[in-house]
mmCIF file of C-alpha atoms in Angstrom:
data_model
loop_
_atom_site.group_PDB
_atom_site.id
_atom_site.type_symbol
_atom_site.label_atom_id
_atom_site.label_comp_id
_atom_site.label_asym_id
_atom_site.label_seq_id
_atom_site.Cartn_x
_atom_site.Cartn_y
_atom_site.Cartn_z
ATOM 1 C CA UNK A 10 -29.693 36.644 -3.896
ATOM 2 C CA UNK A 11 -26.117 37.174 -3.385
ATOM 3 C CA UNK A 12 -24.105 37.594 -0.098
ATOM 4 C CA UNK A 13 -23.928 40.901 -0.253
ATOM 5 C CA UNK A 14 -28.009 41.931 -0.338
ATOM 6 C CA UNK A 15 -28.491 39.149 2.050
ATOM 7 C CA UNK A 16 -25.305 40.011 4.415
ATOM 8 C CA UNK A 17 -25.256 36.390 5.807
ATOM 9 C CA UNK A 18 -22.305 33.981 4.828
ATOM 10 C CA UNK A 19 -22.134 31.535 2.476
ATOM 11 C CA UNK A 20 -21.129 28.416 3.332
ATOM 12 C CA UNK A 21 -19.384 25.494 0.869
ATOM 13 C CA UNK A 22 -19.797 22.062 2.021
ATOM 14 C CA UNK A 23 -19.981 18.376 1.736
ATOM 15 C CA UNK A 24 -22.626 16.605 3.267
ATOM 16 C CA UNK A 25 -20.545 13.912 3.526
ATOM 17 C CA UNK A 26 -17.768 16.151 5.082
ATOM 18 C CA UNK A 27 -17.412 15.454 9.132
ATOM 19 C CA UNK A 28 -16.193 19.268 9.617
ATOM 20 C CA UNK A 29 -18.964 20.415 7.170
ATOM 21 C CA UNK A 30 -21.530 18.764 9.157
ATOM 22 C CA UNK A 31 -20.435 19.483 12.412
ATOM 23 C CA UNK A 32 -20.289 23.781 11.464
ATOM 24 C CA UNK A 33 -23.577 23.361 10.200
ATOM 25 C CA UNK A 34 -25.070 21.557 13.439
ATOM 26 C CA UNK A 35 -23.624 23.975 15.240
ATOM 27 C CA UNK A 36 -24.391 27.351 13.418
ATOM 28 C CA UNK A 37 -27.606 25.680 13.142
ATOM 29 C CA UNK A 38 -28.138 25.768 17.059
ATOM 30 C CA UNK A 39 -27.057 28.902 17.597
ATOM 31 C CA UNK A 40 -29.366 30.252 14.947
ATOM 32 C CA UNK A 41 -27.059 31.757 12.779
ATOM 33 C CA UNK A 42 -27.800 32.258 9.505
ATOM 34 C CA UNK A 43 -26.371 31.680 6.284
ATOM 35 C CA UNK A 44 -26.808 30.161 3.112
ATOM 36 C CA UNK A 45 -25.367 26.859 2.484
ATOM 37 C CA UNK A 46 -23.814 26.080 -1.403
ATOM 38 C CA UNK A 47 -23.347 22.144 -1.415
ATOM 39 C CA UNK A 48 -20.574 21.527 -3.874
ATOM 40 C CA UNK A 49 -21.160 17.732 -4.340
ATOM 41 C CA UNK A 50 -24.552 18.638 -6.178
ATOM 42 C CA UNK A 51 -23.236 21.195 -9.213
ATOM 43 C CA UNK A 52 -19.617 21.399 -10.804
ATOM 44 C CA UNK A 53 -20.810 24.654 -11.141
ATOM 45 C CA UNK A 54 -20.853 24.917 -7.459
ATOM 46 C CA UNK A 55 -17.283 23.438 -6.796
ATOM 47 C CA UNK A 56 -15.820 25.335 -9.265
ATOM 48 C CA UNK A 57 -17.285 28.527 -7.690
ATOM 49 C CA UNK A 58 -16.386 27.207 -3.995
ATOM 50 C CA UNK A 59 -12.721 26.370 -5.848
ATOM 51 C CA UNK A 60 -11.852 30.604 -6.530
ATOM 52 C CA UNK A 61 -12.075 30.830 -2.475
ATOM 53 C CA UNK A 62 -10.396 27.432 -1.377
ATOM 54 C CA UNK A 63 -8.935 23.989 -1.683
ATOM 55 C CA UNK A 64 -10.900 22.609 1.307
ATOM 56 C CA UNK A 65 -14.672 22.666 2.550
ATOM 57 C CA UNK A 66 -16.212 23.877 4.010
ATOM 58 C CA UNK A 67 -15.232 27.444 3.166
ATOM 59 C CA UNK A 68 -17.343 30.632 4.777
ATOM 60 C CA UNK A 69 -17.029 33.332 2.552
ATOM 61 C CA UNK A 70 -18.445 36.246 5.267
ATOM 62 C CA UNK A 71 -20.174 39.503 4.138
ATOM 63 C CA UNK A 72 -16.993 41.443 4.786
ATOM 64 C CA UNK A 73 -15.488 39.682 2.220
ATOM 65 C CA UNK A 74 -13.452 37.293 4.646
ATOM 66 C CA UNK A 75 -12.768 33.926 3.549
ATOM 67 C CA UNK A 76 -12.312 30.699 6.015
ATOM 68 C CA UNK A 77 -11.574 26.972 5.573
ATOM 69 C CA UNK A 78 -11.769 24.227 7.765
ATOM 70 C CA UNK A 79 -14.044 24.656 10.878
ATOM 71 C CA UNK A 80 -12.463 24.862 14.456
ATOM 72 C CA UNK A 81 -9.867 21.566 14.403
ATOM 73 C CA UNK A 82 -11.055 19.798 11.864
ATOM 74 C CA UNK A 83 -9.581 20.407 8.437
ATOM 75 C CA UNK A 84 -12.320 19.221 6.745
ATOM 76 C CA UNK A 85 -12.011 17.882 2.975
ATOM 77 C CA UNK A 86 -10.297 18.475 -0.497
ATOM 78 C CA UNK A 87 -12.046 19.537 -3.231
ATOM 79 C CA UNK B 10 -10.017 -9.461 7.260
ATOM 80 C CA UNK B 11 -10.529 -6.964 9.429
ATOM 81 C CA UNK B 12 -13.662 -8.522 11.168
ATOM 82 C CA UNK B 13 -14.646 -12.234 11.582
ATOM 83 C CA UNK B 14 -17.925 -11.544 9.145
ATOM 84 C CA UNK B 15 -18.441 -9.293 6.636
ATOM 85 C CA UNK B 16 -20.891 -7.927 4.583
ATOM 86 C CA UNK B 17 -18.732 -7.947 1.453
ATOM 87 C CA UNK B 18 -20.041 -11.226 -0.137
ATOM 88 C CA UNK B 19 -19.957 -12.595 -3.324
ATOM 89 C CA UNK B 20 -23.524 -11.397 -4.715
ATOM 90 C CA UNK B 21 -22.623 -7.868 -2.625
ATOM 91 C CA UNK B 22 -19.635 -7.371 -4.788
ATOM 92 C CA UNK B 23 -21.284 -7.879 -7.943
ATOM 93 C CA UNK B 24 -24.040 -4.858 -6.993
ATOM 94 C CA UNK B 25 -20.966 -2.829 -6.797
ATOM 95 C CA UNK B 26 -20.488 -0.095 -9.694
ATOM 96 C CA UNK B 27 -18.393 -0.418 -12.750
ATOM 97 C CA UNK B 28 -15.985 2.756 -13.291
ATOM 98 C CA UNK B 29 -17.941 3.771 -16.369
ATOM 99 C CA UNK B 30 -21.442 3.738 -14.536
ATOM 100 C CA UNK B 31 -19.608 5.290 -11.232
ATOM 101 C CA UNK B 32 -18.140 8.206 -13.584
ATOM 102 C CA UNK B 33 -22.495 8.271 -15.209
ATOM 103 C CA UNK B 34 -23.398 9.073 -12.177
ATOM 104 C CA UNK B 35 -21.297 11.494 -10.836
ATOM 105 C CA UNK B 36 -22.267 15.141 -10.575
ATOM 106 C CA UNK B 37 -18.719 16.450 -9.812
ATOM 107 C CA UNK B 38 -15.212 16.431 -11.001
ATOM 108 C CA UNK B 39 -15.524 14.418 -14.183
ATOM 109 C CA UNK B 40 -12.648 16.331 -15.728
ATOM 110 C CA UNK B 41 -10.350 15.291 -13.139
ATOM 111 C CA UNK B 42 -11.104 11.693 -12.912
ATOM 112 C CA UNK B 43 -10.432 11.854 -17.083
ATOM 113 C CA UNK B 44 -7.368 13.676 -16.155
ATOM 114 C CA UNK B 45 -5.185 11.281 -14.040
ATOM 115 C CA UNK B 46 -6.607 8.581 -15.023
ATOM 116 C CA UNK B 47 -4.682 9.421 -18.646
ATOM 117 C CA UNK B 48 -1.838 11.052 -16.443
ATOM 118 C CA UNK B 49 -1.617 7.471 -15.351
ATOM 119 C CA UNK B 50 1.550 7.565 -12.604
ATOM 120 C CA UNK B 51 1.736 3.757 -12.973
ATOM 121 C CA UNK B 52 5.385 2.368 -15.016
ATOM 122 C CA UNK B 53 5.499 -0.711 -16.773
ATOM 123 C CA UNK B 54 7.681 -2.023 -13.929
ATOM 124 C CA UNK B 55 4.648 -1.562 -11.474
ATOM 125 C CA UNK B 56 2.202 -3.190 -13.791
ATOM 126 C CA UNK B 57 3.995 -6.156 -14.496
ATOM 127 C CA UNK B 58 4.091 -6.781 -10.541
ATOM 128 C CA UNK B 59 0.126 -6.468 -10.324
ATOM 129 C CA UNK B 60 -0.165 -8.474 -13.242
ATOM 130 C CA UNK B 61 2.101 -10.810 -11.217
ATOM 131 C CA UNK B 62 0.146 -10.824 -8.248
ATOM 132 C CA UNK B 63 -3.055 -11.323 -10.289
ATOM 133 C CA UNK B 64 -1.847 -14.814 -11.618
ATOM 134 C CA UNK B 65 -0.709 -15.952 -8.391
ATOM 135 C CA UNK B 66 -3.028 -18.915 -6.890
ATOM 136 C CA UNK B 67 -5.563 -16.732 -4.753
ATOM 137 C CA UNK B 68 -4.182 -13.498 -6.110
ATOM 138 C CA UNK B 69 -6.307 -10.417 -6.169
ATOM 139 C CA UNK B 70 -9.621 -11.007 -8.658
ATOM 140 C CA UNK B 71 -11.646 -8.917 -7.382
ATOM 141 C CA UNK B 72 -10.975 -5.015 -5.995
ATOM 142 C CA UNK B 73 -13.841 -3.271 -4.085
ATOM 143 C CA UNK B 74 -13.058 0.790 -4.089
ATOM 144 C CA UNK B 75 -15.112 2.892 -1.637
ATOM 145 C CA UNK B 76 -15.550 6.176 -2.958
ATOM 146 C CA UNK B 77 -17.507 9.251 -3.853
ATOM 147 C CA UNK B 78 -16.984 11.325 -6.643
ATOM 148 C CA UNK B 79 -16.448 14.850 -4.654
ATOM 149 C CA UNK B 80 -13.065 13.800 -2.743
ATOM 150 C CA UNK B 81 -10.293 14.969 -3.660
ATOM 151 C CA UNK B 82 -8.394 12.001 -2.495
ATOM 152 C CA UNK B 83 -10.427 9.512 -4.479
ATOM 153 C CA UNK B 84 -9.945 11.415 -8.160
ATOM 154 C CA UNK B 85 -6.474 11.817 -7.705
ATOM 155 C CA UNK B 86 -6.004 7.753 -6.586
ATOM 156 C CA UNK B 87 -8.600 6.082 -8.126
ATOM 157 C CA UNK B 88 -8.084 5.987 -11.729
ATOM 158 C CA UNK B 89 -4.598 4.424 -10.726
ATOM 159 C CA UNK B 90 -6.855 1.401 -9.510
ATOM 160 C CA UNK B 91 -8.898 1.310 -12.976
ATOM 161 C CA UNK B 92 -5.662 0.989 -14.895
ATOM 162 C CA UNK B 93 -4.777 -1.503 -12.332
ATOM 163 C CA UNK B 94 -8.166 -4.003 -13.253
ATOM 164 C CA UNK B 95 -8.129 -2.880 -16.750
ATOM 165 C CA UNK B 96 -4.102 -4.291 -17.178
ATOM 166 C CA UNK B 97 -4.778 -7.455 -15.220
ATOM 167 C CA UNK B 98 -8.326 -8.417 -15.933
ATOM 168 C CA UNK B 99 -9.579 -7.766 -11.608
ATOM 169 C CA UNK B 100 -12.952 -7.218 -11.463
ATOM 170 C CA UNK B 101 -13.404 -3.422 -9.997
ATOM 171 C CA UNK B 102 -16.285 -2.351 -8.788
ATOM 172 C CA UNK B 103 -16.783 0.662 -6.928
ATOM 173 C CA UNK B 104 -19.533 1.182 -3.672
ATOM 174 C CA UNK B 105 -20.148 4.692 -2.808
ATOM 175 C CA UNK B 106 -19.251 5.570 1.101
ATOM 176 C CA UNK B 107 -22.355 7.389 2.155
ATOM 177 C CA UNK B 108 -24.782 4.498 0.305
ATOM 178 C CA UNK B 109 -23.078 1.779 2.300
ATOM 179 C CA UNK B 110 -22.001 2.461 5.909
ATOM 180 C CA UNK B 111 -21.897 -1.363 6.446
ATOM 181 C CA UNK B 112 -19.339 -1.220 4.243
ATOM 182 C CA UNK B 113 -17.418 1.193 5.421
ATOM 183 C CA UNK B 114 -17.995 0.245 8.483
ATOM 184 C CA UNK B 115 -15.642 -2.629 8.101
ATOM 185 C CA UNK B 116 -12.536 -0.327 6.955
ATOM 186 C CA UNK B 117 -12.559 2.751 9.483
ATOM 187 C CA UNK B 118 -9.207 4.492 9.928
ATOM 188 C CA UNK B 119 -7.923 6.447 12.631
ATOM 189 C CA UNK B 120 -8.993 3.459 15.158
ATOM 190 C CA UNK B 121 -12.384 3.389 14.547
ATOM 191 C CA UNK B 122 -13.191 6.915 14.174
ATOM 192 C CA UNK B 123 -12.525 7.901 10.288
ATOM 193 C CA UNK B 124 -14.222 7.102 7.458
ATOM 194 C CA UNK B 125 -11.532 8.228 5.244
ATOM 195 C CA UNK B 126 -11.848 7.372 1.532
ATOM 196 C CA UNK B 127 -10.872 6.030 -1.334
ATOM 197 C CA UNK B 128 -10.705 2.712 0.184
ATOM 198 C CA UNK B 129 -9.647 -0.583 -2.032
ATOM 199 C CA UNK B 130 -10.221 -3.845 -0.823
ATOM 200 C CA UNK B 131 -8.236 -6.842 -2.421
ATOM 201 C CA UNK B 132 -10.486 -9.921 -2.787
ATOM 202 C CA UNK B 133 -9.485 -13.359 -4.188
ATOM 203 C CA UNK B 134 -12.138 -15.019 -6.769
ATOM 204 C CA UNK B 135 -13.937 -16.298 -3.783
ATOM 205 C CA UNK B 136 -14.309 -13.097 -2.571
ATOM 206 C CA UNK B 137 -11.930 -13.975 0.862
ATOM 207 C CA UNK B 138 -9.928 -10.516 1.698
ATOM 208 C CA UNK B 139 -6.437 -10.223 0.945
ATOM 209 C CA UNK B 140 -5.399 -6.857 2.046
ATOM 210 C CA UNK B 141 -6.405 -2.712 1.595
ATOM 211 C CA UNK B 142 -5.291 0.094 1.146
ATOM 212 C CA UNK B 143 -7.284 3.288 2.698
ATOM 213 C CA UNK B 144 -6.910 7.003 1.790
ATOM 214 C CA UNK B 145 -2.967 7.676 1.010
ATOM 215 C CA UNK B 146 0.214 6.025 2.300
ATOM 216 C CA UNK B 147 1.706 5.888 5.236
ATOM 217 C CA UNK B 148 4.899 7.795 3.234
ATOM 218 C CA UNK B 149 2.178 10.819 2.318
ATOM 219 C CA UNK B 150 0.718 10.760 6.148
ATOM 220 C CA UNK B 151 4.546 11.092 7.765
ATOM 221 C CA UNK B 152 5.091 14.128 4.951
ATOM 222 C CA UNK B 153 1.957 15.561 5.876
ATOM 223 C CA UNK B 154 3.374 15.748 9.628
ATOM 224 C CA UNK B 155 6.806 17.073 8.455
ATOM 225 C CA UNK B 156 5.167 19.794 6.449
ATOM 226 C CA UNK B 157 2.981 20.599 9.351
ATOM 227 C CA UNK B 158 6.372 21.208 11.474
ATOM 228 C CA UNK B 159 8.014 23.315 8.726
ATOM 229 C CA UNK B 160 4.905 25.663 8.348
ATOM 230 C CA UNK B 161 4.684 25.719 12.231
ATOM 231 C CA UNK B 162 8.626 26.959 12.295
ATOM 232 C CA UNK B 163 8.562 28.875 9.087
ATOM 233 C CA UNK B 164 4.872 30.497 10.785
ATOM 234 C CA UNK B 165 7.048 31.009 14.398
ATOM 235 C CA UNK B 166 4.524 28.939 15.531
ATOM 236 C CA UNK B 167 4.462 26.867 18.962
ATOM 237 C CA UNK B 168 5.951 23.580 18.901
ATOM 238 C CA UNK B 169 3.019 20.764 18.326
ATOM 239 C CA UNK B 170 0.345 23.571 17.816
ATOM 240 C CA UNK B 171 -2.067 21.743 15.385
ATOM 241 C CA UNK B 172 -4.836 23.065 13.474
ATOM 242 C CA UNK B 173 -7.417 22.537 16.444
ATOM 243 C CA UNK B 174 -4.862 24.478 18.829
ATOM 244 C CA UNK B 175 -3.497 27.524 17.278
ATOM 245 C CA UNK B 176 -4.671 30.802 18.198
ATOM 246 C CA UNK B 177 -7.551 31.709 15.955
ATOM 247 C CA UNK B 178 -5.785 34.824 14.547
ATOM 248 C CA UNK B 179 -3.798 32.378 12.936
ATOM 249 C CA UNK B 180 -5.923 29.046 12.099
ATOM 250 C CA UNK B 181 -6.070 30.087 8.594
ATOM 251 C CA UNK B 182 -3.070 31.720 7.939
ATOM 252 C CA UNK B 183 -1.591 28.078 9.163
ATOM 253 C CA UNK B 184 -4.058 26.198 7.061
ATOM 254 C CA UNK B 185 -3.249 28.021 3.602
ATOM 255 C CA UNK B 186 0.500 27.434 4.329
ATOM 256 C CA UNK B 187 0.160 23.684 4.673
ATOM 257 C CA UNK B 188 -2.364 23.332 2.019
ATOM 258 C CA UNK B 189 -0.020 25.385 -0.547
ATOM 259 C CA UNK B 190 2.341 22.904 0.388
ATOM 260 C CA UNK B 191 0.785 19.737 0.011
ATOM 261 C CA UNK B 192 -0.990 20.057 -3.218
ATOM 262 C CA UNK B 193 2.277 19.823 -4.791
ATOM 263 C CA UNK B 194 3.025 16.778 -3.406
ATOM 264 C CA UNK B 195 0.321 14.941 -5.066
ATOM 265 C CA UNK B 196 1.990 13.531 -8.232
ATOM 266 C CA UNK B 197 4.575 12.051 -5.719
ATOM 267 C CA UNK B 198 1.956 10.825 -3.092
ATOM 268 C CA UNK B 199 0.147 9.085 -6.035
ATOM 269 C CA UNK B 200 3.163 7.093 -6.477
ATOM 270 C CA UNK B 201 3.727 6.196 -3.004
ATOM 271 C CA UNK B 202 0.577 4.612 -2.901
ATOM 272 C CA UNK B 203 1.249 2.507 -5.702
ATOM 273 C CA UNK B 204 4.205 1.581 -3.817
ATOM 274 C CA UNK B 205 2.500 1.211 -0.680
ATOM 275 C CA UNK B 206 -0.244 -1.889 -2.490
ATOM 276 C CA UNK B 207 2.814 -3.108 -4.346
ATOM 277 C CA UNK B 208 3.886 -3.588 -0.724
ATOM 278 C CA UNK B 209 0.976 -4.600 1.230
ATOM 279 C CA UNK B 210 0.472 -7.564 -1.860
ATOM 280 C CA UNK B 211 3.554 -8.325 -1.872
ATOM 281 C CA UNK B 212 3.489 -9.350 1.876
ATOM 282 C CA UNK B 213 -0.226 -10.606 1.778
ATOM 283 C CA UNK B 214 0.572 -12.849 -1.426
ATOM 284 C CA UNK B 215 4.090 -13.707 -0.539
ATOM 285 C CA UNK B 216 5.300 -12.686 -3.851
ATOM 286 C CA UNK B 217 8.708 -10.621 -4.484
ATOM 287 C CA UNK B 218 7.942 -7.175 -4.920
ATOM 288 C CA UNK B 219 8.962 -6.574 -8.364
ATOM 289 C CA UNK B 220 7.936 -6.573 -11.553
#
């Protein structure tokens, strides 16, 4: 199901990524949904995560927006 | 060494990963490990030092690499460490961050609070620590804080405004400038690290820093 049936973001990350893991403790508090991609699992995945950014995590919203990084933290190259 | 005991013992080193079964079992970013490691950025001059350092009595042997396959940072540095071991004979083997905190614990950056990778470790044959290098230079850091103040100017950005402290309307308008501005930097940051172990040997070892 893609973004736009779902109309949650999509979030890139590294599980091994401090700013990664800190927006999804906190989005995971609030309740917010989305859908995480984990790029360390699939090249598939990075390369997909790579058309929207250099750095993870990246939250591609339903509008079409498209964000790196995750308040100050500038998270990780990919 | 940076604490009085350490985990990194003899038998420990030798569970460490060889590059061939490091690159087996990595899901990610094959291609661009293959990729600089035959765009080596390492000159004759530079190996002839390392091989230097390598034959010096309780010279480097041994070179422990923290790393994980999915940072960007460790593809684009650690293949210059396998040409390293491959030209002078070190042993290399490679211990992936998020399998061995105790590790890693033993080289945080930032004081304490980073666990920034690649790391490599310089170990004589008795496995006693020479010196390491962690994540990029200290060269690449102070051009990472010069590009942040020409993006901040060119941006009309406050003065000191940092990624944590800029209005949100413009976090990632500021990010995407000083990304698009270090990326090409890192054929030249790959060479300032070579510099930067050629340096941090060459004072741990005593030995002339040339090749």
């Amino acid at each position: 199901m893609n973004q736009a049936t779902k109309g949650v973001p999509i979030v890139y990350t590294i599980r091994g990524c401090d700013a990664c893991v800190k927006l999804l403790r906190k989005w995971e508090a609030e309740g917010i949904a989305f859908e995480e991609r984990r790029v360390e699992l699939s090249q598939a995945v990075l390369d997909e995560a790579r058309k929207y950014g250099d750095m993870v995590p990246i939250v591609v919203w339903p509008d079409g927006r498209v964000e790196q990084g995750f308040e100050g933290n500038l998270g990780c190259f990919i | 060494m940076l604490q009085a005991t350490t985990v990194v013992t003899t038998e420990r080193f030798e569970k460490g990963l060889s590059y061939a079964d490091f690159l087996a079992q990595a899901t990610v970013n094959r291609d661009k490990f293959e990729k600089y490691y035959e765009d080596s950025a390492l000159t004759t001059e530079d190996l002839s030092f390392f091989k230097k350092a390598a034959a010096v009595p309780d010279g480097p042997s041994k070179i422990l690499a923290l790393a994980e396959a999915w940072c960007g940072d460790v593809y684009r540095e650690l293949p210059t460490v396998v040409r390293i071991a491959e030209a002078t004979g070190v042993d290399l083997r490679i211990f992936l961050r998020d399998e061995n905190p105790d590790i890693m614990d033993e080289f945080l950056s930032n004081d304490g609070k980073a666990r920034a990778i690649p790391v490599f470790v310089f170990y004589t044959s008795e496995t006693r620590y020479i010196t390491h290098f962690t994540e990029r230079s200290a060269g690449a850091h102070a051009e990472l804080a010069a590009i942040m103040d020409q993006v901040r100017t060119d941006l009309n950005l406050p003065p000191g405004v940092t990624f944590a402290t800029v209005a949100e309307a413009r976090k990632q308008e500021f990010l995407r400038a000083v990304i698009a501005r270090i990326l090409p930097r890192f054929p030249e940051w790959r060479k300032q690290s070579i510099r930067e172990m050629r340096t941090l040997l060459s004072a741990a070892l005593k030995l002339p820093n040339k090749g």
